[in-house]
Tab-separated table of C-alpha atoms and ligand atoms in Angstrom:
chain	number	residue	atom	x	y	z
A	140	UNK	CA	0.216	0.020	-0.299
A	141	UNK	CA	1.275	2.990	-1.044
A	142	UNK	CA	1.089	5.799	1.744
A	143	UNK	CA	-1.826	9.171	1.443
A	144	UNK	CA	-3.202	11.431	3.258
A	145	UNK	CA	-6.140	10.930	5.058
A	146	UNK	CA	-8.937	14.096	5.255
A	147	UNK	CA	-11.752	13.414	7.732
A	148	UNK	CA	-14.730	15.947	6.680
A	149	UNK	CA	-17.502	17.002	9.128
A	150	UNK	CA	-20.171	18.770	6.640
A	151	UNK	CA	-20.909	17.767	2.815
A	152	UNK	CA	-19.621	21.227	2.346
A	153	UNK	CA	-16.154	20.629	3.635
A	154	UNK	CA	-15.830	17.757	1.457
A	155	UNK	CA	-16.842	19.225	-1.514
A	156	UNK	CA	-13.887	22.018	-0.283
A	157	UNK	CA	-11.577	19.631	-0.129
A	158	UNK	CA	-12.757	17.851	-3.453
A	159	UNK	CA	-12.581	21.188	-4.770
A	160	UNK	CA	-9.010	21.363	-4.369
A	161	UNK	CA	-7.612	18.450	-4.177
A	162	UNK	CA	-10.296	16.329	-6.205
A	163	UNK	CA	-7.917	15.612	-8.819
A	164	UNK	CA	-5.342	13.463	-6.462
A	165	UNK	CA	-8.199	11.911	-4.420
A	166	UNK	CA	-10.738	9.385	-4.016
A	167	UNK	CA	-13.746	9.063	-1.496
A	168	UNK	CA	-14.024	6.332	1.296
A	169	UNK	CA	-17.044	5.203	2.748
A	170	UNK	CA	-16.385	1.395	3.932
A	171	UNK	CA	-13.306	1.008	1.292
A	172	UNK	CA	-13.911	-2.482	1.026
A	173	UNK	CA	-14.195	-2.157	-2.988
A	174	UNK	CA	-12.046	1.267	-2.922
A	175	UNK	CA	-8.705	-0.224	-0.366
A	176	UNK	CA	-8.245	-3.610	-2.719
A	177	UNK	CA	-8.305	-1.155	-5.374
A	178	UNK	CA	-5.451	0.625	-3.628
A	179	UNK	CA	-3.764	-2.613	-2.791
A	180	UNK	CA	-3.317	-4.317	-5.931
A	181	UNK	CA	-2.217	-0.942	-7.760
A	182	UNK	CA	-5.245	0.181	-9.721
A	183	UNK	CA	-5.855	3.513	-7.834
A	184	UNK	CA	-3.417	5.685	-6.118
A	185	UNK	CA	-4.993	8.215	-4.963
A	186	UNK	CA	-2.851	10.826	-3.028
A	187	UNK	CA	-5.733	11.464	-0.445
A	188	UNK	CA	-8.243	9.358	0.899
A	189	UNK	CA	-11.796	11.614	1.632
A	190	UNK	CA	-13.541	9.259	4.744
A	191	UNK	CA	-17.107	10.267	4.423
A	192	UNK	CA	-17.897	8.740	7.963
A	193	UNK	CA	-17.633	11.739	9.717
A	194	UNK	CA	-20.265	13.680	7.646
A	195	UNK	CA	-24.162	13.008	9.978
A	196	UNK	CA	-26.043	13.481	6.461
A	197	UNK	CA	-24.616	10.597	4.523
A	198	UNK	CA	-25.137	8.194	7.834
A	199	UNK	CA	-28.515	8.932	7.859
A	200	UNK	CA	-31.486	6.517	7.490
A	201	UNK	CA	-35.515	8.658	7.241
A	202	UNK	CA	-38.762	7.987	6.636
A	203	UNK	CA	-41.640	5.086	6.542
A	204	UNK	CA	-44.112	2.819	4.126
A	205	UNK	CA	-46.208	5.603	3.553
A	206	UNK	CA	-43.690	8.606	3.121
A	207	UNK	CA	-41.063	7.484	1.465
A	208	UNK	CA	-37.158	6.833	2.313
A	209	UNK	CA	-33.845	9.155	2.239
A	210	UNK	CA	-30.969	6.499	2.477
A	211	UNK	CA	-27.774	8.124	3.408
A	212	UNK	CA	-25.086	7.288	0.996
A	213	UNK	CA	-22.789	6.145	3.797
A	214	UNK	CA	-25.245	4.143	5.321
A	215	UNK	CA	-24.049	0.338	5.808
A	216	UNK	CA	-25.425	-3.172	4.348
A	217	UNK	CA	-26.232	-3.585	8.232
A	218	UNK	CA	-27.441	-1.065	9.274
A	219	UNK	CA	-30.035	-1.362	5.899
A	220	UNK	CA	-30.075	-5.317	7.076
A	221	UNK	CA	-31.472	-4.574	10.647
A	222	UNK	CA	-33.127	-0.838	10.513
A	223	UNK	CA	-36.800	-1.621	11.287
A	224	UNK	CA	-37.378	1.776	8.393
A	225	UNK	CA	-36.847	-0.673	5.589
A	226	UNK	CA	-39.190	-3.280	5.546
A	227	UNK	CA	-43.105	-3.611	4.165
A	228	UNK	CA	-42.750	-2.000	0.378
A	229	UNK	CA	-38.907	-1.054	1.206
A	230	UNK	CA	-38.117	-4.532	1.924
A	231	UNK	CA	-36.055	-6.065	-1.378
A	232	UNK	CA	-33.607	-3.076	-0.542
A	233	UNK	CA	-32.523	-4.916	3.170
A	234	UNK	CA	-32.644	-8.548	1.461
A	235	UNK	CA	-30.502	-6.999	-1.046
A	236	UNK	CA	-27.926	-5.759	1.291
A	237	UNK	CA	-27.936	-8.555	3.400
A	238	UNK	CA	-26.798	-10.922	0.576
A	239	UNK	CA	-23.781	-8.725	0.481
A	240	UNK	CA	-20.703	-10.212	1.621
A	241	UNK	CA	-20.185	-11.452	5.182
A	242	UNK	CA	-21.218	-10.089	8.367
A	243	UNK	CA	-17.591	-8.504	8.698
A	244	UNK	CA	-17.871	-6.936	5.536
A	245	UNK	CA	-21.694	-5.928	5.941
A	246	UNK	CA	-20.476	-3.310	8.983
A	247	UNK	CA	-18.191	-1.538	6.349
A	248	UNK	CA	-19.856	-2.172	3.064
A	249	UNK	CA	-22.329	0.807	2.067
A	250	UNK	CA	-25.079	1.544	-0.215
A	251	UNK	CA	-23.440	4.329	-1.591
A	252	UNK	CA	-20.080	2.362	-2.389
A	253	UNK	CA	-21.737	-0.294	-3.881
A	254	UNK	CA	-23.651	2.143	-6.408
A	255	UNK	CA	-20.994	4.510	-7.535
A	256	UNK	CA	-17.948	2.051	-7.252
A	257	UNK	CA	-20.928	0.297	-10.067
A	258	UNK	CA	-19.841	-3.389	-10.387
A	259	UNK	CA	-22.375	-4.892	-12.871
A	260	UNK	CA	-23.533	-7.576	-10.650
A	261	UNK	CA	-23.472	-5.094	-7.509
A	262	UNK	CA	-25.821	-6.242	-5.374
A	263	UNK	CA	-28.260	-2.780	-4.060
A	264	UNK	CA	-29.050	-1.470	-6.942
A	265	UNK	CA	-31.626	-3.441	-8.289
A	266	UNK	CA	-34.041	-3.118	-5.678
A	267	UNK	CA	-33.281	0.637	-6.169
A	268	UNK	CA	-34.177	0.581	-9.927
A	269	UNK	CA	-36.888	-1.333	-8.788
A	270	UNK	CA	-38.079	1.779	-6.323
A	271	UNK	CA	-37.315	4.282	-8.862
A	272	UNK	CA	-34.838	6.145	-6.145
A	273	UNK	CA	-33.020	9.068	-7.355
A	274	UNK	CA	-29.269	9.191	-6.357
A	275	UNK	CA	-29.088	12.738	-4.419
A	276	UNK	CA	-25.837	14.071	-6.239
A	277	UNK	CA	-23.467	17.129	-4.819
A	278	UNK	CA	-21.018	18.940	-6.597
A	279	UNK	CA	-19.679	22.756	-7.106
A	280	UNK	CA	-22.774	23.313	-8.614
A	281	UNK	CA	-25.024	22.773	-6.363
A	282	UNK	CA	-27.165	19.695	-5.349
A	283	UNK	CA	-28.818	17.386	-8.959
A	284	UNK	CA	-30.961	14.119	-8.309
A	285	UNK	CA	-30.459	12.048	-11.056
A	286	UNK	CA	-33.154	8.103	-11.168
A	287	UNK	CA	-31.215	5.767	-9.920
A	288	UNK	CA	-31.500	4.025	-13.307
A	289	UNK	CA	-29.120	6.444	-15.048
A	290	UNK	CA	-26.962	6.599	-12.758
A	291	UNK	CA	-24.946	3.783	-14.049
A	292	UNK	CA	-22.952	4.485	-17.961
A	293	UNK	CA	-20.728	1.711	-18.243
A	294	UNK	CA	-19.010	-0.979	-16.273
A	295	UNK	CA	-17.612	1.035	-13.304
A	296	UNK	CA	-18.818	4.411	-14.514
A	297	UNK	CA	-21.466	6.574	-13.241
A	298	UNK	CA	-22.462	9.980	-13.803
A	299	UNK	CA	-21.113	11.441	-11.130
A	300	UNK	CA	-18.153	14.159	-12.611
A	301	UNK	CA	-15.065	15.599	-11.313
A	302	UNK	CA	-15.632	16.381	-7.778
A	303	UNK	CA	-19.326	15.530	-7.445
A	304	UNK	CA	-20.511	12.783	-4.371
A	305	UNK	CA	-23.794	10.949	-4.334
A	306	UNK	CA	-25.069	12.228	-0.894
A	307	UNK	CA	-28.323	10.131	-0.296
A	308	UNK	CA	-30.864	7.966	-1.944
A	309	UNK	CA	-34.273	9.742	-2.145
A	310	UNK	CA	-36.795	6.540	-2.350
A	311	UNK	CA	-40.754	7.500	-3.159
A	312	UNK	CA	-43.057	5.566	-1.057
A	313	UNK	CA	-44.786	3.553	-3.988
A	314	UNK	CA	-48.466	3.194	-2.992
A	315	UNK	CA	-50.373	0.671	-0.501
A	316	UNK	CA	-50.248	-2.440	-2.086
A	317	UNK	CA	-47.163	-2.631	-2.875
A	318	UNK	CA	-44.417	-5.254	-2.528
A	319	UNK	CA	-40.889	-6.336	-3.629
A	320	UNK	CA	-38.185	-8.771	-3.508
A	321	UNK	CA	-34.323	-9.853	-4.896
A	322	UNK	CA	-32.707	-13.049	-4.870
A	323	UNK	CA	-29.546	-13.984	-6.852
A	324	UNK	CA	-27.732	-16.820	-7.605
A	325	UNK	CA	-24.198	-17.458	-6.439
A	326	UNK	CA	-22.549	-21.008	-6.882
A	327	UNK	CA	-21.350	-20.494	-2.848
A	328	UNK	CA	-23.635	-19.397	-0.271
A	329	UNK	CA	-21.479	-16.110	1.027
A	330	UNK	CA	-18.792	-14.338	-0.166
A	331	UNK	CA	-19.726	-14.830	-3.753
A	332	UNK	CA	-20.723	-12.003	-6.455
A	333	UNK	CA	-24.176	-12.266	-8.223
A	334	UNK	CA	-24.498	-14.609	-11.423
A	335	UNK	CA	-27.434	-12.915	-12.182
A	336	UNK	CA	-30.091	-10.258	-9.510
A	337	UNK	CA	-33.681	-9.777	-9.955
A	338	UNK	CA	-34.900	-7.092	-7.903
A	339	UNK	CA	-39.341	-7.157	-9.092
A	340	UNK	CA	-41.706	-4.993	-7.196
A	341	UNK	CA	-45.230	-4.409	-8.130
A	342	UNK	CA	-47.899	-2.210	-6.713
A	343	UNK	CA	-51.491	-3.285	-6.629
A	344	UNK	CA	-54.965	-2.198	-6.640
A	345	UNK	CA	-56.830	-4.945	-5.637
A	346	UNK	CA	-55.731	-7.996	-8.114
A	347	UNK	CA	-54.605	-5.814	-10.369
A	348	UNK	CA	-51.234	-4.349	-11.378
A	349	UNK	CA	-50.436	-0.781	-11.724
A	350	UNK	CA	-47.332	-0.822	-11.944
A	351	UNK	CA	-44.413	-3.042	-11.830
A	352	UNK	CA	-41.015	-2.620	-12.157
A	353	UNK	CA	-38.082	-5.381	-12.858
A	354	UNK	CA	-34.616	-5.115	-12.710
A	355	UNK	CA	-31.912	-7.320	-13.626
A	356	UNK	CA	-27.555	-7.646	-12.839
A	357	UNK	CA	-25.126	-9.225	-13.958
A	358	UNK	CA	-26.816	-9.311	-17.472
A	359	UNK	CA	-24.972	-6.486	-19.185
A	360	UNK	CA	-22.789	-3.714	-18.146
A	361	UNK	CA	-25.160	-1.762	-15.701
A	362	UNK	CA	-28.499	-3.194	-14.471
A	363	UNK	CA	-31.248	-2.995	-16.229
A	364	UNK	CA	-34.799	-2.658	-16.643
A	365	UNK	CA	-37.067	-5.093	-18.211
A	366	UNK	CA	-39.865	-3.077	-19.567
A	367	UNK	CA	-41.256	-5.381	-21.984
A	368	UNK	CA	-42.015	-7.751	-18.564
A	369	UNK	CA	-43.447	-4.517	-17.005
A	370	UNK	CA	-45.826	-3.502	-19.732
A	371	UNK	CA	-47.219	-6.626	-20.088
A	372	UNK	CA	-48.024	-7.388	-16.566
A	373	UNK	CA	-49.673	-3.973	-16.028
A	374	UNK	CA	-53.354	-3.248	-15.789
A	375	UNK	CA	-53.747	-6.683	-15.591
A	376	UNK	CA	-54.427	-9.778	-12.937
A	377	UNK	CA	-51.262	-10.681	-11.730
A	378	UNK	CA	-52.019	-14.667	-12.592
A	379	UNK	CA	-49.034	-17.107	-12.166
A	380	UNK	CA	-49.601	-17.485	-16.578
A	381	UNK	CA	-49.026	-13.726	-16.309
A	382	UNK	CA	-46.019	-13.818	-14.587
A	383	UNK	CA	-45.179	-16.201	-16.575
A	384	UNK	CA	-45.175	-14.193	-19.048
A	385	UNK	CA	-43.558	-11.386	-18.312
A	386	UNK	CA	-40.731	-13.532	-16.858
A	387	UNK	CA	-40.020	-14.786	-20.072
A	388	UNK	CA	-40.491	-11.278	-21.535
A	389	UNK	CA	-38.120	-10.614	-18.872
A	390	UNK	CA	-35.009	-12.723	-20.528
A	391	UNK	CA	-35.159	-10.204	-24.184
A	392	UNK	CA	-33.688	-7.599	-21.657
A	393	UNK	CA	-31.007	-9.071	-20.523
A	394	UNK	CA	-27.592	-9.010	-22.689
A	395	UNK	CA	-25.403	-10.993	-20.768
A	396	UNK	CA	-22.346	-12.341	-21.959
A	397	UNK	CA	-20.123	-15.756	-21.172
A	398	UNK	CA	-17.645	-16.179	-18.522
A	399	UNK	CA	-16.233	-18.327	-15.806
A	400	UNK	CA	-18.906	-18.107	-13.843
A	401	UNK	CA	-21.593	-19.292	-16.217
A	402	UNK	CA	-22.388	-19.218	-19.707
A	403	UNK	CA	-24.612	-16.381	-21.419
A	404	UNK	CA	-27.509	-18.853	-21.484
A	405	UNK	CA	-27.046	-20.327	-18.050
A	406	UNK	CA	-27.424	-16.860	-17.431
A	407	UNK	CA	-30.567	-16.046	-19.247
A	408	UNK	CA	-32.122	-18.765	-17.665
A	409	UNK	CA	-31.342	-17.891	-14.350
A	410	UNK	CA	-32.859	-14.217	-15.621
A	411	UNK	CA	-36.466	-16.156	-16.036
A	412	UNK	CA	-36.540	-18.623	-12.974
A	413	UNK	CA	-35.332	-15.475	-10.702
A	414	UNK	CA	-37.951	-13.463	-12.447
A	415	UNK	CA	-40.655	-15.559	-12.057
A	416	UNK	CA	-40.127	-15.671	-8.386
A	417	UNK	CA	-39.330	-12.631	-7.158
A	418	UNK	CA	-42.772	-11.553	-9.152
A	419	UNK	CA	-44.813	-14.724	-6.481
A	420	UNK	CA	-43.300	-13.485	-3.820
A	421	UNK	CA	-43.952	-10.359	-4.554
A	422	UNK	CA	-47.656	-10.454	-5.189
A	423	UNK	CA	-47.780	-11.824	-1.674
A	424	UNK	CA	-46.477	-9.375	-0.087
A	425	UNK	CA	-48.224	-6.374	-2.061
A	426	UNK	CA	-51.297	-8.442	-1.653
A	427	UNK	CA	-51.048	-9.334	2.659
B	719	FAD	C1	-14.536	-10.362	0.672
B	719	FAD	C2	-16.153	-9.533	0.359
B	719	FAD	C3	-17.324	-9.388	-0.410
B	719	FAD	C4	-17.896	-8.754	-1.427
B	719	FAD	N1	-19.515	-9.152	-1.617
B	719	FAD	C5	-20.004	-8.591	-2.060
B	719	FAD	C6	-21.177	-9.124	-3.015
B	719	FAD	O1	-22.136	-10.171	-1.925
B	719	FAD	N2	-22.655	-8.135	-3.095
B	719	FAD	C7	-21.557	-6.552	-3.620
B	719	FAD	O2	-22.724	-6.371	-4.374
B	719	FAD	N3	-20.547	-6.515	-3.757
B	719	FAD	C8	-19.763	-7.360	-2.393
B	719	FAD	N4	-18.639	-6.651	-2.462
B	719	FAD	C9	-17.782	-5.366	-2.753
B	719	FAD	C10	-18.529	-4.113	-1.981
B	719	FAD	O3	-18.133	-5.110	-0.500
B	719	FAD	C11	-19.670	-3.377	-1.764
B	719	FAD	O4	-19.542	-3.267	-3.040
B	719	FAD	C12	-19.650	-2.504	-0.623
B	719	FAD	O5	-21.257	-1.737	-1.174
B	719	FAD	C13	-19.033	-1.128	-1.478
B	719	FAD	O6	-18.911	0.074	0.045
B	719	FAD	P1	-17.849	0.502	0.352
B	719	FAD	O7	-18.564	1.718	1.342
B	719	FAD	O8	-17.119	-0.480	0.982
B	719	FAD	O9	-17.476	1.182	-0.486
B	719	FAD	P2	-15.682	2.067	-0.821
B	719	FAD	O10	-14.864	0.949	-0.653
B	719	FAD	O11	-15.609	3.217	0.325
B	719	FAD	O12	-15.812	2.677	-1.801
B	719	FAD	C14	-16.631	2.058	-3.420
B	719	FAD	C15	-16.162	2.943	-4.297
B	719	FAD	O13	-16.928	4.271	-4.101
B	719	FAD	C16	-16.637	5.425	-4.269
B	719	FAD	N5	-17.290	6.282	-3.357
B	719	FAD	C17	-17.772	5.510	-1.833
B	719	FAD	N6	-18.783	6.108	-1.180
B	719	FAD	C18	-19.422	6.951	-2.124
B	719	FAD	C19	-19.833	8.823	-2.418
B	719	FAD	N7	-20.754	8.821	-1.457
B	719	FAD	N8	-19.808	9.358	-3.556
B	719	FAD	C20	-19.434	9.371	-4.475
B	719	FAD	N9	-18.352	8.327	-4.751
B	719	FAD	C21	-18.216	7.546	-3.184
B	719	FAD	C22	-15.178	5.341	-3.500
B	719	FAD	O14	-14.145	6.215	-3.833
B	719	FAD	C23	-14.610	3.881	-4.380
B	719	FAD	O15	-14.482	4.333	-5.665
B	719	FAD	C24	-17.677	-7.282	-1.394
B	719	FAD	C25	-16.244	-7.055	-1.258
B	719	FAD	C26	-15.268	-7.585	-0.224
B	719	FAD	C27	-14.325	-7.348	-0.348
């Protein structure tokens, strides 16, 4: 590990000031579970590391089922897993957080780090896409809000500009009868990354689906929405046949590669199976 300076800002403004002065040579650190690995193996060599853990605004979770949820970028996976606010319609967020690494990793790993690292397999992205969260970004020009589905621009690339930081995720209330689930396939039960991940969120009016959102991970450079599958469900009763049709349509949104962890064909099969399972659970949770 090369030597580096450490800055410990206590507010978003302090952090932006540090980035304005030394941003070119700096990296933000939240939990460090991605960054430190990249620094140790020499992929990144920042002169300055800016630790976000002292900034209260990025550490809080606020909200409720009816009001929407605000999740600070430096909230850890473990905090999301156990938070009473991340229940009901937001349950898939906690489920995805609970799958990250091991307990030790989850005590450090943050939602903002997961999103800003922008790995195609990032587990915490799909439920936030399915819940139509907004990324609140602060930078030299003030604050801006970007739908999380548009936050990712490629493998390990995001819309974050120079000297910008993600400060929170703003998750709108999805409606009274809404439920979701996140599932992923990994060959090992723990400490493995998703071969495919799927989040589904359904909002119902009686038996009829008023909104369906399905987000897929690890089947393209960025998380993708299965829009044809969503359209096939909206306005319809969510029957097993409708779910099966949507699961088949979701496969068309996937553009997987073959690698040592799974062939493209296997990944397409997983999209179908996981979409069917998550939609079935989402329907149950929305009607509960
Ligand atoms: C053993 C192990 C197992 C893992 N298992 C999983 C897994 O199952 N699923 C999974 O998805 N990931 C997994 N990961 C990856 C990692 O733990 C997650 O991506 C984690 O959420 C990253 O968060 P962090 O706070 O540690 O990020 P950091 O390492 O602190 O930061 C990651 C990147 O994001 C940037 N960044 C962080 N916060 C901000 C911000 N607020 N604004 C702008 N940029 C920011 C940093 O500069 C850095 O480039 C694993 C990692 C390890 C080491």
